[in-house]
Amino acid sequence: MKAKPDEQQPSTLDECRRCELWRNATQPVGGQGARHAKLMLVGEQPGDQEDLAGKPFVGPAGDLLDQALEAAGIDRRQVYITNAVKHFKWEPRGKRRMHKTPAQKEVAACHYWLEAELESVAPDVIVALGATALKSVLQSGSVALKDYIGQPVERGGRWIIATYHPAYALRVPSSEARAAARQAIIDALLEAKRLL
């Protein structure tokens, strides 16, 4: 009897067929950074540029994240950066591939990889960048980002801090809201640094 896709236990991301997202992605995008980092940043999924480069947070959201890390006095080379979902989910819009939020079943299927990263890296603090990341880290589809921002919680012997995804801080309409979202990301990173 053949295993259901979400029951497969592939040994590499290239072999992963736990959900259908691999079909339309250029390649999987695994985590990157210090192998035993005390701080792990978890985003939602790779974007267009990450999908093409095969590395997390290298596009515009990655630039904003780099600025926030610098403002918080954290060296990106000392942290581990990954995503809750490892393949780019997108829809065509003209000639562009536009981000589409992963379904809960896709996040759940990909949690297999996040669990492996958590076990391997063993961070003391996790910063969940956005609602999808928070749901994956907490293993609950019913949590709301607004209830966790600025409220570190301890789970399984590690601290979890939630904040906005850098992409949100880039696209929110008003300049005041963009500035507030950027500051919230910096504040979350400063809190993470304090907890280390």
Short mmCIF file of C-alpha atoms in Angstrom, two decimals:
data_model
loop_
_atom_site.label_atom_id
_atom_site.label_comp_id
_atom_site.label_asym_id
_atom_site.label_seq_id
_atom_site.Cartn_x
_atom_site.Cartn_y
_atom_site.Cartn_z
CA MET A 1 0.00 0.00 0.00
CA LYS A 2 1.42 3.37 -1.06
CA ALA A 3 1.81 6.05 1.64
CA LYS A 4 -0.29 9.19 1.38
CA PRO A 5 1.79 12.20 0.32
CA ASP A 6 1.70 13.82 3.79
CA GLU A 7 2.81 10.52 5.38
CA GLN A 8 5.96 10.23 3.26
CA GLN A 9 9.26 10.64 5.07
CA PRO A 10 11.70 11.82 2.40
CA SER A 11 15.35 12.20 3.35
CA THR A 12 15.94 15.32 1.23
CA LEU A 13 13.85 18.32 0.22
CA ASP A 14 14.40 17.44 -3.44
CA GLU A 15 12.56 14.15 -2.84
CA CYS A 16 9.65 15.76 -0.99
CA ARG A 17 6.18 15.06 -2.33
CA ARG A 18 4.30 15.54 0.96
CA CYS A 19 2.07 18.13 -0.76
CA GLU A 20 1.59 19.37 -4.32
CA LEU A 21 3.57 22.62 -4.07
CA TRP A 22 6.74 21.03 -5.47
CA ARG A 23 5.07 20.74 -8.89
CA ASN A 24 5.10 24.49 -9.67
CA ALA A 25 8.18 25.57 -7.73
CA THR A 26 11.60 25.91 -9.32
CA GLN A 27 13.21 24.15 -6.35
CA PRO A 28 12.74 23.65 -2.62
CA VAL A 29 14.25 26.29 -0.34
CA GLY A 30 15.63 24.95 2.91
CA GLY A 31 16.91 26.87 5.88
CA GLN A 32 20.27 28.59 5.99
CA GLY A 33 22.61 29.88 8.65
CA ALA A 34 24.50 28.82 11.72
CA ARG A 35 23.93 25.11 12.31
CA HIS A 36 23.62 25.43 16.09
CA ALA A 37 22.24 28.95 16.27
CA LYS A 38 20.61 30.11 19.48
CA LEU A 39 18.16 32.16 17.39
CA MET A 40 15.96 30.82 14.57
CA LEU A 41 13.83 33.02 12.34
CA VAL A 42 10.88 31.31 10.65
CA GLY A 43 9.05 32.95 7.75
CA GLU A 44 6.08 31.79 5.70
CA GLN A 45 7.44 30.46 2.41
CA PRO A 46 10.00 31.32 -0.26
CA GLY A 47 9.06 34.17 -2.58
CA ASP A 48 9.80 34.48 -6.28
CA GLN A 49 13.47 35.46 -5.84
CA GLU A 50 14.05 32.85 -3.14
CA ASP A 51 12.51 30.18 -5.37
CA LEU A 52 14.93 31.09 -8.15
CA ALA A 53 18.00 31.44 -5.89
CA GLY A 54 17.27 28.44 -3.65
CA LYS A 55 17.98 30.51 -0.51
CA PRO A 56 15.63 32.02 2.10
CA PHE A 57 15.03 35.76 2.46
CA VAL A 58 17.10 37.06 -0.47
CA GLY A 59 14.42 39.27 -2.06
CA PRO A 60 12.93 42.59 -0.91
CA ALA A 61 11.60 41.05 2.33
CA GLY A 62 15.08 39.69 2.96
CA ASP A 63 16.56 43.15 2.50
CA LEU A 64 14.14 44.55 5.07
CA LEU A 65 14.93 41.65 7.43
CA ASP A 66 18.67 42.37 7.05
CA GLN A 67 18.02 46.03 7.96
CA ALA A 68 16.02 44.96 11.03
CA LEU A 69 18.73 42.51 12.12
CA GLU A 70 21.34 45.24 11.77
CA ALA A 71 19.18 47.70 13.75
CA ALA A 72 18.85 45.08 16.51
CA GLY A 73 22.61 44.40 16.50
CA ILE A 74 22.23 40.79 15.35
CA ASP A 75 24.62 39.26 12.83
CA ARG A 76 22.63 37.30 10.22
CA ARG A 77 25.49 34.79 10.01
CA GLN A 78 24.86 33.86 13.65
CA VAL A 79 21.18 32.96 13.20
CA TYR A 80 19.33 30.23 11.32
CA ILE A 81 16.70 31.44 8.85
CA THR A 82 14.03 29.20 7.36
CA ASN A 83 10.39 29.10 6.29
CA ALA A 84 7.38 27.11 7.47
CA VAL A 85 6.77 26.00 3.86
CA LYS A 86 9.70 25.06 1.64
CA HIS A 87 8.21 25.51 -1.86
CA PHE A 88 6.95 28.74 -3.43
CA LYS A 89 3.15 28.81 -3.79
CA TRP A 90 2.17 31.30 -6.45
CA GLU A 91 -0.39 32.31 -9.02
CA PRO A 92 0.29 33.98 -12.37
CA ARG A 93 -0.49 37.67 -12.71
CA GLY A 94 0.52 38.77 -16.17
CA LYS A 95 4.14 37.71 -16.58
CA ARG A 96 4.78 37.73 -12.82
CA ARG A 97 4.48 34.96 -10.26
CA MET A 98 2.61 36.37 -7.28
CA HIS A 99 2.73 34.94 -3.77
CA LYS A 100 -0.29 32.94 -2.65
CA THR A 101 -0.74 32.04 1.03
CA PRO A 102 -0.16 28.32 1.68
CA ALA A 103 -3.15 26.27 2.81
CA GLN A 104 -3.11 24.85 6.33
CA LYS A 105 -2.68 21.31 4.90
CA GLU A 106 0.46 22.48 3.05
CA VAL A 107 1.83 24.08 6.21
CA ALA A 108 1.07 20.87 8.13
CA ALA A 109 2.74 18.68 5.48
CA CYS A 110 5.86 20.86 5.56
CA HIS A 111 6.06 20.87 9.36
CA TYR A 112 7.99 17.62 8.91
CA TRP A 113 10.94 19.73 7.69
CA LEU A 114 10.62 22.44 10.33
CA GLU A 115 10.64 19.78 13.06
CA ALA A 116 13.87 18.36 11.61
CA GLU A 117 15.41 21.85 11.57
CA LEU A 118 14.33 22.53 15.15
CA GLU A 119 15.85 19.24 16.28
CA SER A 120 19.10 19.80 14.37
CA VAL A 121 19.64 23.50 15.17
CA ALA A 122 18.10 23.38 18.68
CA PRO A 123 17.55 27.14 19.02
CA ASP A 124 16.76 28.76 22.37
CA VAL A 125 14.55 31.43 20.77
CA ILE A 126 12.34 31.35 17.66
CA VAL A 127 11.03 34.49 15.99
CA ALA A 128 7.91 33.64 13.97
CA LEU A 129 7.65 36.12 11.09
CA GLY A 130 3.94 36.30 10.31
CA ALA A 131 0.80 34.28 10.99
CA THR A 132 1.70 31.23 8.88
CA ALA A 133 5.03 30.85 10.66
CA LEU A 134 3.38 31.24 14.07
CA LYS A 135 0.75 28.62 13.26
CA SER A 136 3.47 26.21 12.14
CA VAL A 137 5.74 26.82 15.14
CA LEU A 138 2.85 26.48 17.63
CA GLN A 139 1.23 23.65 15.63
CA SER A 140 -2.17 25.32 15.76
CA GLY A 141 -4.25 26.56 12.87
CA SER A 142 -6.36 28.72 15.15
CA VAL A 143 -3.81 31.14 16.62
CA ALA A 144 -4.00 34.81 15.68
CA LEU A 145 -0.83 36.82 15.15
CA LYS A 146 -2.32 39.89 16.88
CA ASP A 147 -2.67 37.89 20.12
CA TYR A 148 1.06 37.04 20.20
CA ILE A 149 2.84 40.18 18.97
CA GLY A 150 4.94 41.56 21.80
CA GLN A 151 4.09 38.59 24.03
CA PRO A 152 6.93 36.02 24.15
CA VAL A 153 5.68 32.55 25.09
CA GLU A 154 7.66 29.57 26.26
CA ARG A 155 6.93 26.23 24.64
CA GLY A 156 8.96 23.05 24.86
CA GLY A 157 11.86 24.76 26.62
CA ARG A 158 12.30 27.57 24.09
CA TRP A 159 10.96 31.08 23.69
CA ILE A 160 8.72 31.98 20.76
CA ILE A 161 8.28 35.59 19.70
CA ALA A 162 5.81 36.58 17.00
CA THR A 163 5.98 39.62 14.75
CA TYR A 164 5.00 40.73 11.28
CA HIS A 165 6.52 39.17 8.21
CA PRO A 166 8.87 41.64 6.47
CA ALA A 167 6.76 41.37 3.29
CA TYR A 168 3.81 42.78 5.25
CA ALA A 169 5.93 45.76 6.29
CA LEU A 170 6.69 46.36 2.60
CA ARG A 171 3.12 46.23 1.30
CA VAL A 172 0.90 47.70 4.04
CA PRO A 173 -0.70 50.80 2.46
CA SER A 174 0.14 53.74 4.74
CA SER A 175 3.65 54.96 5.49
CA GLU A 176 2.78 55.11 9.21
CA ALA A 177 1.68 51.46 9.22
CA ARG A 178 4.82 50.45 7.30
CA ALA A 179 7.01 52.24 9.83
CA ALA A 180 5.11 50.64 12.74
CA ALA A 181 5.45 47.16 11.23
CA ARG A 182 9.18 47.65 10.65
CA GLN A 183 9.61 48.82 14.23
CA ALA A 184 7.63 45.80 15.50
CA ILE A 185 10.06 43.50 13.65
CA ILE A 186 13.05 45.29 15.17
CA ASP A 187 11.42 45.17 18.63
CA ALA A 188 10.84 41.40 18.28
CA LEU A 189 14.49 40.90 17.33
CA LEU A 190 15.63 43.02 20.28
CA GLU A 191 13.41 40.94 22.59
CA ALA A 192 14.87 37.75 21.11
CA LYS A 193 18.38 39.06 21.73
CA ARG A 194 17.42 39.88 25.33
CA LEU A 195 16.11 36.34 25.90
CA LEU A 196 19.25 34.64 24.56
#
